[in-house]
Amino acid sequence: MNKANSSQERMEKMLSLTKRRGFVFPSSEIYGGFAAVYDYGHYGALLKNNIRDAWLKHMVQLRDDVVGLDSAIFMHPTTWKASGHIDSFDDPQIDCRVCNTRMRADHILESFGISADKATLEFINEELDKLRAEKKLKCTNCGSTDITPAKRFSLMVKSNLGSPTDALSEENVVYLRPETCGGIYLEYKNTLDSTRMKLPFGIAQVGKAFRNEIVARQFIFRTREFEQMEMQYFLHPSEMDQKFNEWKQTRWNWYLDYGIPEEKIHWYKHEKLAHYASDAYDIEYNYSILGGFKEVEGIHARGNWDLSQHSKFSGVDLTYFDEKRGEKFIPHIMETSTGLGRQFLMFLDNAFVEEELEGGDVRTVLKLDKRLSPIKAAIFPLLKNRPELVEKAQSVYKDLRESFMCEFDDNGNVGKRYRRQDEIGTPYCITIDFETLENDTVTVRDRDTMKQERMNISDLKTFILTNIN
Ligand code: ATP
């Protein structure tokens, strides 16, 4: 039975677990913290890297039509002029005049059932005025009704890279990239020239992005520094519908494959689209700790806007000559874009279970997909004070850790060690006992069923590898 029910209760438990067990720490905590920035501790970094590697495996390794890239965070300032980010990558901000709390006007309107997706500032202010007249527009922090009108707040994060004279001019401001796909567009031509790819093909990358988010109070769901996993797929416009549907299915299957139940995700179709886009869907996951469905991934058909703009602003010809069609055109693009932190939070949220055991005890388990678990096996000597058991356990541990992440634990009784491993989602616990010394067998305990089976040491590696890959 899962004991943690309300979203607030689950959030508190999750925050406590992730901090206590070293998954996620608030950044710069000894200086009082730094809003909306987080650090990943030992287990968190391992889990995050496993999610990233799984994504790369499915998006690049197992495909013939997608290649990888790792482009820089700093890019030529004109990149963001061409992409439209400098002029319009912003959110509508309102402030409480009493306690100075900042809020996103579109989110406030959405909480009243008014869709403000891609809405103009004029529309947003008209709707806010209506709520104001009815005294419904209130500060989310102190409840005051003294709220400013909405204004545009740029999400772009400036740096001071470059020479001091350059930095003075607005045109030369170097930004921290707000999304990773900018680098993909700029390396489209180099990728085409340096690989044997032909349209349709994709470029995938994982990397940091930075946004000056107005409101960022949902743990790692919305942070100012985050990682994105993005894939841009270049194609002839006639292929868009088919490829768009194929990628929708492919990405949907990713969630099911990694243990997200179908009823916890759904599609959100964007009704209002950017002028160049022809279709846009989000996959939303029902974050129990955030109290409902929220975007985890976007799948968007973007027309040929991106390459056309970069071609126009750079003066470089980015057309593609399609030999089969005998046609020259600027490729159209569809993208899949997801946040690594949001995936991390989704997998934690889905895996976090409190189970009541016989006798009334409660165990906390992270029922993560075994491929994603930070530690794959924990190795215990039955007793800490018996050197022959410790020595044997050490030799098993040292052998297994050559193949996957393992942990050695001889602290406390075996029951307590099981609980510690359950909390971090370790699929297998291996105990070396007196029988091991006689016949080289060990007990292997399964995280989910809690059943133990006896196994030869020589079979351990293959058994675990088959189950974690
Ligand atoms: P939202 O509406 O939640 O602000 P968005 O539509 O602006 O997201 P995109 O620009 O489409 O997001 O970015 C693609 C993906 O990057 C999102 O689906 C999300 O997983 C991730 N992402 C975007 N902004 C953040 C952020 N501030 N923190 C963490 N992940 C983010």
PDB file of N, CA and C in Angstrom, residues 40-111:
ATOM      1  N   TYR A  40      23.117  18.486  -7.862  1.00  0.00           N
ATOM      2  CA  TYR A  40      22.800  17.061  -7.756  1.00  0.00           C
ATOM      3  C   TYR A  40      23.929  16.366  -7.010  1.00  0.00           C
ATOM      4  N   GLY A  41      23.574  15.652  -5.922  1.00  0.00           N
ATOM      5  CA  GLY A  41      24.569  14.923  -5.145  1.00  0.00           C
ATOM      6  C   GLY A  41      24.897  13.579  -5.798  1.00  0.00           C
ATOM      7  N   HIS A  42      25.591  12.742  -5.050  1.00  0.00           N
ATOM      8  CA  HIS A  42      26.108  11.473  -5.597  1.00  0.00           C
ATOM      9  C   HIS A  42      25.031  10.646  -6.313  1.00  0.00           C
ATOM     10  N   TYR A  43      23.973  10.288  -5.589  1.00  0.00           N
ATOM     11  CA  TYR A  43      22.947   9.442  -6.215  1.00  0.00           C
ATOM     12  C   TYR A  43      22.167  10.209  -7.288  1.00  0.00           C
ATOM     13  N   GLY A  44      21.971  11.520  -7.037  1.00  0.00           N
ATOM     14  CA  GLY A  44      21.242  12.343  -8.009  1.00  0.00           C
ATOM     15  C   GLY A  44      21.997  12.426  -9.328  1.00  0.00           C
ATOM     16  N   ALA A  45      23.315  12.648  -9.224  1.00  0.00           N
ATOM     17  CA  ALA A  45      24.119  12.756 -10.449  1.00  0.00           C
ATOM     18  C   ALA A  45      24.097  11.427 -11.201  1.00  0.00           C
ATOM     19  N   LEU A  46      24.160  10.322 -10.452  1.00  0.00           N
ATOM     20  CA  LEU A  46      24.141   9.007 -11.116  1.00  0.00           C
ATOM     21  C   LEU A  46      22.793   8.780 -11.814  1.00  0.00           C
ATOM     22  N   LEU A  47      21.704   9.107 -11.109  1.00  0.00           N
ATOM     23  CA  LEU A  47      20.369   8.917 -11.702  1.00  0.00           C
ATOM     24  C   LEU A  47      20.204   9.810 -12.938  1.00  0.00           C
ATOM     25  N   LYS A  48      20.622  11.062 -12.803  1.00  0.00           N
ATOM     26  CA  LYS A  48      20.480  12.005 -13.914  1.00  0.00           C
ATOM     27  C   LYS A  48      21.286  11.513 -15.121  1.00  0.00           C
ATOM     28  N   ASN A  49      22.506  11.064 -14.869  1.00  0.00           N
ATOM     29  CA  ASN A  49      23.328  10.568 -15.980  1.00  0.00           C
ATOM     30  C   ASN A  49      22.715   9.329 -16.615  1.00  0.00           C
ATOM     31  N   ASN A  50      22.089   8.472 -15.799  1.00  0.00           N
ATOM     32  CA  ASN A  50      21.449   7.278 -16.373  1.00  0.00           C
ATOM     33  C   ASN A  50      20.272   7.655 -17.265  1.00  0.00           C
ATOM     34  N   ILE A  51      19.508   8.683 -16.849  1.00  0.00           N
ATOM     35  CA  ILE A  51      18.370   9.124 -17.683  1.00  0.00           C
ATOM     36  C   ILE A  51      18.917   9.693 -18.998  1.00  0.00           C
ATOM     37  N   ARG A  52      19.942  10.539 -18.852  1.00  0.00           N
ATOM     38  CA  ARG A  52      20.567  11.130 -20.052  1.00  0.00           C
ATOM     39  C   ARG A  52      21.082  10.034 -21.003  1.00  0.00           C
ATOM     40  N   ASP A  53      21.786   9.052 -20.433  1.00  0.00           N
ATOM     41  CA  ASP A  53      22.358   7.998 -21.284  1.00  0.00           C
ATOM     42  C   ASP A  53      21.270   7.155 -21.939  1.00  0.00           C
ATOM     43  N   ALA A  54      20.179   6.921 -21.191  1.00  0.00           N
ATOM     44  CA  ALA A  54      19.069   6.138 -21.761  1.00  0.00           C
ATOM     45  C   ALA A  54      18.459   6.908 -22.928  1.00  0.00           C
ATOM     46  N   TRP A  55      18.303   8.220 -22.742  1.00  0.00           N
ATOM     47  CA  TRP A  55      17.730   9.060 -23.810  1.00  0.00           C
ATOM     48  C   TRP A  55      18.647   9.019 -25.039  1.00  0.00           C
ATOM     49  N   LEU A  56      19.961   9.193 -24.804  1.00  0.00           N
ATOM     50  CA  LEU A  56      20.901   9.180 -25.936  1.00  0.00           C
ATOM     51  C   LEU A  56      20.901   7.823 -26.626  1.00  0.00           C
ATOM     52  N   LYS A  57      20.756   6.765 -25.831  1.00  0.00           N
ATOM     53  CA  LYS A  57      20.742   5.427 -26.421  1.00  0.00           C
ATOM     54  C   LYS A  57      19.560   5.294 -27.390  1.00  0.00           C
ATOM     55  N   HIS A  58      18.368   5.734 -26.916  1.00  0.00           N
ATOM     56  CA  HIS A  58      17.184   5.592 -27.770  1.00  0.00           C
ATOM     57  C   HIS A  58      17.176   6.571 -28.935  1.00  0.00           C
ATOM     58  N   MET A  59      17.732   7.769 -28.696  1.00  0.00           N
ATOM     59  CA  MET A  59      17.632   8.802 -29.722  1.00  0.00           C
ATOM     60  C   MET A  59      18.758   8.737 -30.747  1.00  0.00           C
ATOM     61  N   VAL A  60      19.923   8.186 -30.347  1.00  0.00           N
ATOM     62  CA  VAL A  60      21.069   8.176 -31.274  1.00  0.00           C
ATOM     63  C   VAL A  60      21.556   6.748 -31.540  1.00  0.00           C
ATOM     64  N   GLN A  61      21.961   6.057 -30.461  1.00  0.00           N
ATOM     65  CA  GLN A  61      22.603   4.749 -30.635  1.00  0.00           C
ATOM     66  C   GLN A  61      21.720   3.752 -31.381  1.00  0.00           C
ATOM     67  N   LEU A  62      20.428   3.725 -31.055  1.00  0.00           N
ATOM     68  CA  LEU A  62      19.565   2.715 -31.664  1.00  0.00           C
ATOM     69  C   LEU A  62      18.924   3.176 -32.972  1.00  0.00           C
ATOM     70  N   ARG A  63      19.368   4.323 -33.494  1.00  0.00           N
ATOM     71  CA  ARG A  63      18.761   4.836 -34.720  1.00  0.00           C
ATOM     72  C   ARG A  63      19.822   5.046 -35.800  1.00  0.00           C
ATOM     73  N   ASP A  64      19.377   4.930 -37.038  1.00  0.00           N
ATOM     74  CA  ASP A  64      20.292   5.210 -38.159  1.00  0.00           C
ATOM     75  C   ASP A  64      20.156   6.649 -38.628  1.00  0.00           C
ATOM     76  N   ASP A  65      19.076   7.318 -38.207  1.00  0.00           N
ATOM     77  CA  ASP A  65      18.784   8.627 -38.792  1.00  0.00           C
ATOM     78  C   ASP A  65      19.019   9.795 -37.844  1.00  0.00           C
ATOM     79  N   VAL A  66      19.700   9.562 -36.694  1.00  0.00           N
ATOM     80  CA  VAL A  66      19.977  10.675 -35.781  1.00  0.00           C
ATOM     81  C   VAL A  66      21.445  10.609 -35.346  1.00  0.00           C
ATOM     82  N   VAL A  67      22.106  11.777 -35.378  1.00  0.00           N
ATOM     83  CA  VAL A  67      23.496  11.833 -34.898  1.00  0.00           C
ATOM     84  C   VAL A  67      23.574  12.797 -33.714  1.00  0.00           C
ATOM     85  N   GLY A  68      24.681  12.756 -33.014  1.00  0.00           N
ATOM     86  CA  GLY A  68      24.826  13.552 -31.799  1.00  0.00           C
ATOM     87  C   GLY A  68      25.564  14.862 -32.015  1.00  0.00           C
ATOM     88  N   LEU A  69      25.534  15.710 -30.985  1.00  0.00           N
ATOM     89  CA  LEU A  69      26.230  17.000 -31.007  1.00  0.00           C
ATOM     90  C   LEU A  69      26.408  17.462 -29.570  1.00  0.00           C
ATOM     91  N   ASP A  70      27.469  18.232 -29.325  1.00  0.00           N
ATOM     92  CA  ASP A  70      27.613  18.888 -28.027  1.00  0.00           C
ATOM     93  C   ASP A  70      28.094  20.301 -28.306  1.00  0.00           C
ATOM     94  N   SER A  71      27.147  21.203 -28.503  1.00  0.00           N
ATOM     95  CA  SER A  71      27.522  22.564 -28.902  1.00  0.00           C
ATOM     96  C   SER A  71      27.713  23.443 -27.662  1.00  0.00           C
ATOM     97  N   ALA A  72      28.373  24.582 -27.856  1.00  0.00           N
ATOM     98  CA  ALA A  72      28.738  25.452 -26.731  1.00  0.00           C
ATOM     99  C   ALA A  72      27.537  26.219 -26.189  1.00  0.00           C
ATOM    100  N   ILE A  73      27.652  26.610 -24.920  1.00  0.00           N
ATOM    101  CA  ILE A  73      26.589  27.413 -24.289  1.00  0.00           C
ATOM    102  C   ILE A  73      26.602  28.841 -24.834  1.00  0.00           C
ATOM    103  N   PHE A  74      27.815  29.393 -25.021  1.00  0.00           N
ATOM    104  CA  PHE A  74      27.939  30.741 -25.595  1.00  0.00           C
ATOM    105  C   PHE A  74      27.851  30.663 -27.100  1.00  0.00           C
ATOM    106  N   MET A  75      27.052  31.533 -27.667  1.00  0.00           N
ATOM    107  CA  MET A  75      26.933  31.548 -29.129  1.00  0.00           C
ATOM    108  C   MET A  75      26.970  32.997 -29.613  1.00  0.00           C
ATOM    109  N   HIS A  76      27.223  33.156 -30.889  1.00  0.00           N
ATOM    110  CA  HIS A  76      27.278  34.498 -31.472  1.00  0.00           C
ATOM    111  C   HIS A  76      25.991  35.264 -31.139  1.00  0.00           C
ATOM    112  N   PRO A  77      26.111  36.532 -30.700  1.00  0.00           N
ATOM    113  CA  PRO A  77      24.918  37.283 -30.280  1.00  0.00           C
ATOM    114  C   PRO A  77      23.801  37.322 -31.333  1.00  0.00           C
ATOM    115  N   THR A  78      24.172  37.300 -32.616  1.00  0.00           N
ATOM    116  CA  THR A  78      23.137  37.408 -33.655  1.00  0.00           C
ATOM    117  C   THR A  78      22.211  36.176 -33.680  1.00  0.00           C
ATOM    118  N   THR A  79      22.713  35.055 -33.142  1.00  0.00           N
ATOM    119  CA  THR A  79      21.890  33.839 -33.097  1.00  0.00           C
ATOM    120  C   THR A  79      20.508  34.137 -32.516  1.00  0.00           C
ATOM    121  N   TRP A  80      20.509  34.883 -31.403  1.00  0.00           N
ATOM    122  CA  TRP A  80      19.251  35.083 -30.659  1.00  0.00           C
ATOM    123  C   TRP A  80      18.420  36.213 -31.232  1.00  0.00           C
ATOM    124  N   LYS A  81      19.084  37.044 -32.040  1.00  0.00           N
ATOM    125  CA  LYS A  81      18.338  38.067 -32.784  1.00  0.00           C
ATOM    126  C   LYS A  81      17.563  37.335 -33.896  1.00  0.00           C
ATOM    127  N   ALA A  82      18.296  36.467 -34.606  1.00  0.00           N
ATOM    128  CA  ALA A  82      17.689  35.735 -35.721  1.00  0.00           C
ATOM    129  C   ALA A  82      16.535  34.837 -35.253  1.00  0.00           C
ATOM    130  N   SER A  83      16.711  34.226 -34.102  1.00  0.00           N
ATOM    131  CA  SER A  83      15.696  33.269 -33.642  1.00  0.00           C
ATOM    132  C   SER A  83      14.483  33.963 -33.037  1.00  0.00           C
ATOM    133  N   GLY A  84      14.595  35.257 -32.797  1.00  0.00           N
ATOM    134  CA  GLY A  84      13.471  36.007 -32.237  1.00  0.00           C
ATOM    135  C   GLY A  84      13.496  36.056 -30.713  1.00  0.00           C
ATOM    136  N   HIS A  85      14.496  35.416 -30.096  1.00  0.00           N
ATOM    137  CA  HIS A  85      14.510  35.373 -28.628  1.00  0.00           C
ATOM    138  C   HIS A  85      14.705  36.755 -27.990  1.00  0.00           C
ATOM    139  N   ILE A  86      15.564  37.577 -28.620  1.00  0.00           N
ATOM    140  CA  ILE A  86      15.844  38.866 -27.978  1.00  0.00           C
ATOM    141  C   ILE A  86      14.589  39.731 -27.978  1.00  0.00           C
ATOM    142  N   ASP A  87      13.805  39.639 -29.041  1.00  0.00           N
ATOM    143  CA  ASP A  87      12.620  40.488 -29.118  1.00  0.00           C
ATOM    144  C   ASP A  87      11.426  39.922 -28.366  1.00  0.00           C
ATOM    145  N   SER A  88      11.354  38.591 -28.278  1.00  0.00           N
ATOM    146  CA  SER A  88      10.079  38.090 -27.736  1.00  0.00           C
ATOM    147  C   SER A  88      10.164  36.849 -26.856  1.00  0.00           C
ATOM    148  N   PHE A  89      11.324  36.562 -26.293  1.00  0.00           N
ATOM    149  CA  PHE A  89      11.349  35.409 -25.377  1.00  0.00           C
ATOM    150  C   PHE A  89      11.115  35.932 -23.967  1.00  0.00           C
ATOM    151  N   ASP A  90       9.829  36.109 -23.654  1.00  0.00           N
ATOM    152  CA  ASP A  90       9.514  36.687 -22.357  1.00  0.00           C
ATOM    153  C   ASP A  90       8.210  36.119 -21.812  1.00  0.00           C
ATOM    154  N   ASP A  91       7.972  36.388 -20.553  1.00  0.00           N
ATOM    155  CA  ASP A  91       6.733  35.961 -19.898  1.00  0.00           C
ATOM    156  C   ASP A  91       6.074  37.201 -19.301  1.00  0.00           C
ATOM    157  N   PRO A  92       4.732  37.173 -19.156  1.00  0.00           N
ATOM    158  CA  PRO A  92       4.056  38.336 -18.549  1.00  0.00           C
ATOM    159  C   PRO A  92       4.194  38.320 -17.029  1.00  0.00           C
ATOM    160  N   GLN A  93       4.739  39.398 -16.492  1.00  0.00           N
ATOM    161  CA  GLN A  93       5.012  39.446 -15.041  1.00  0.00           C
ATOM    162  C   GLN A  93       4.063  40.411 -14.339  1.00  0.00           C
ATOM    163  N   ILE A  94       3.558  39.998 -13.177  1.00  0.00           N
ATOM    164  CA  ILE A  94       2.834  40.930 -12.306  1.00  0.00           C
ATOM    165  C   ILE A  94       3.465  40.869 -10.921  1.00  0.00           C
ATOM    166  N   ASP A  95       3.344  41.970 -10.174  1.00  0.00           N
ATOM    167  CA  ASP A  95       3.954  42.017  -8.837  1.00  0.00           C
ATOM    168  C   ASP A  95       2.916  42.402  -7.801  1.00  0.00           C
ATOM    169  N   CYS A  96       3.122  41.894  -6.605  1.00  0.00           N
ATOM    170  CA  CYS A  96       2.277  42.311  -5.485  1.00  0.00           C
ATOM    171  C   CYS A  96       2.900  43.579  -4.911  1.00  0.00           C
ATOM    172  N   ARG A  97       2.111  44.649  -4.788  1.00  0.00           N
ATOM    173  CA  ARG A  97       2.689  45.908  -4.278  1.00  0.00           C
ATOM    174  C   ARG A  97       2.896  45.856  -2.771  1.00  0.00           C
ATOM    175  N   VAL A  98       2.315  44.895  -2.097  1.00  0.00           N
ATOM    176  CA  VAL A  98       2.467  44.819  -0.644  1.00  0.00           C
ATOM    177  C   VAL A  98       3.708  44.014  -0.253  1.00  0.00           C
ATOM    178  N   CYS A  99       3.823  42.774  -0.785  1.00  0.00           N
ATOM    179  CA  CYS A  99       4.963  41.944  -0.341  1.00  0.00           C
ATOM    180  C   CYS A  99       5.993  41.712  -1.449  1.00  0.00           C
ATOM    181  N   ASN A 100       5.790  42.350  -2.611  1.00  0.00           N
ATOM    182  CA  ASN A 100       6.733  42.282  -3.744  1.00  0.00           C
ATOM    183  C   ASN A 100       6.858  40.904  -4.382  1.00  0.00           C
ATOM    184  N   THR A 101       5.930  39.992  -4.103  1.00  0.00           N
ATOM    185  CA  THR A 101       5.989  38.672  -4.744  1.00  0.00           C
ATOM    186  C   THR A 101       5.748  38.822  -6.246  1.00  0.00           C
ATOM    187  N   ARG A 102       6.601  38.126  -7.022  1.00  0.00           N
ATOM    188  CA  ARG A 102       6.439  38.150  -8.480  1.00  0.00           C
ATOM    189  C   ARG A 102       5.585  36.976  -8.915  1.00  0.00           C
ATOM    190  N   MET A 103       4.718  37.207  -9.881  1.00  0.00           N
ATOM    191  CA  MET A 103       3.862  36.119 -10.372  1.00  0.00           C
ATOM    192  C   MET A 103       3.825  36.151 -11.890  1.00  0.00           C
ATOM    193  N   ARG A 104       3.527  34.988 -12.487  1.00  0.00           N
ATOM    194  CA  ARG A 104       3.338  34.948 -13.939  1.00  0.00           C
ATOM    195  C   ARG A 104       1.859  35.137 -14.220  1.00  0.00           C
ATOM    196  N   ALA A 105       1.543  36.215 -14.935  1.00  0.00           N
ATOM    197  CA  ALA A 105       0.139  36.551 -15.180  1.00  0.00           C
ATOM    198  C   ALA A 105      -0.572  35.431 -15.935  1.00  0.00           C
ATOM    199  N   ASP A 106       0.135  34.782 -16.889  1.00  0.00           N
ATOM    200  CA  ASP A 106      -0.533  33.716 -17.660  1.00  0.00           C
ATOM    201  C   ASP A 106      -0.901  32.539 -16.755  1.00  0.00           C
ATOM    202  N   HIS A 107      -0.045  32.243 -15.777  1.00  0.00           N
ATOM    203  CA  HIS A 107      -0.357  31.145 -14.851  1.00  0.00           C
ATOM    204  C   HIS A 107      -1.548  31.510 -13.957  1.00  0.00           C
ATOM    205  N   ILE A 108      -1.603  32.781 -13.543  1.00  0.00           N
ATOM    206  CA  ILE A 108      -2.730  33.217 -12.697  1.00  0.00           C
ATOM    207  C   ILE A 108      -4.030  33.090 -13.502  1.00  0.00           C
ATOM    208  N   LEU A 109      -3.985  33.548 -14.770  1.00  0.00           N
ATOM    209  CA  LEU A 109      -5.204  33.460 -15.595  1.00  0.00           C
ATOM    210  C   LEU A 109      -5.598  32.005 -15.796  1.00  0.00           C
ATOM    211  N   GLU A 110      -4.577  31.158 -16.050  1.00  0.00           N
ATOM    212  CA  GLU A 110      -4.885  29.732 -16.256  1.00  0.00           C
ATOM    213  C   GLU A 110      -5.553  29.123 -15.020  1.00  0.00           C
ATOM    214  N   SER A 111      -5.164  29.590 -13.827  1.00  0.00           N
ATOM    215  CA  SER A 111      -5.788  29.038 -12.613  1.00  0.00           C
ATOM    216  C   SER A 111      -7.269  29.409 -12.545  1.00  0.00           C
TER     217      SER A 111
END
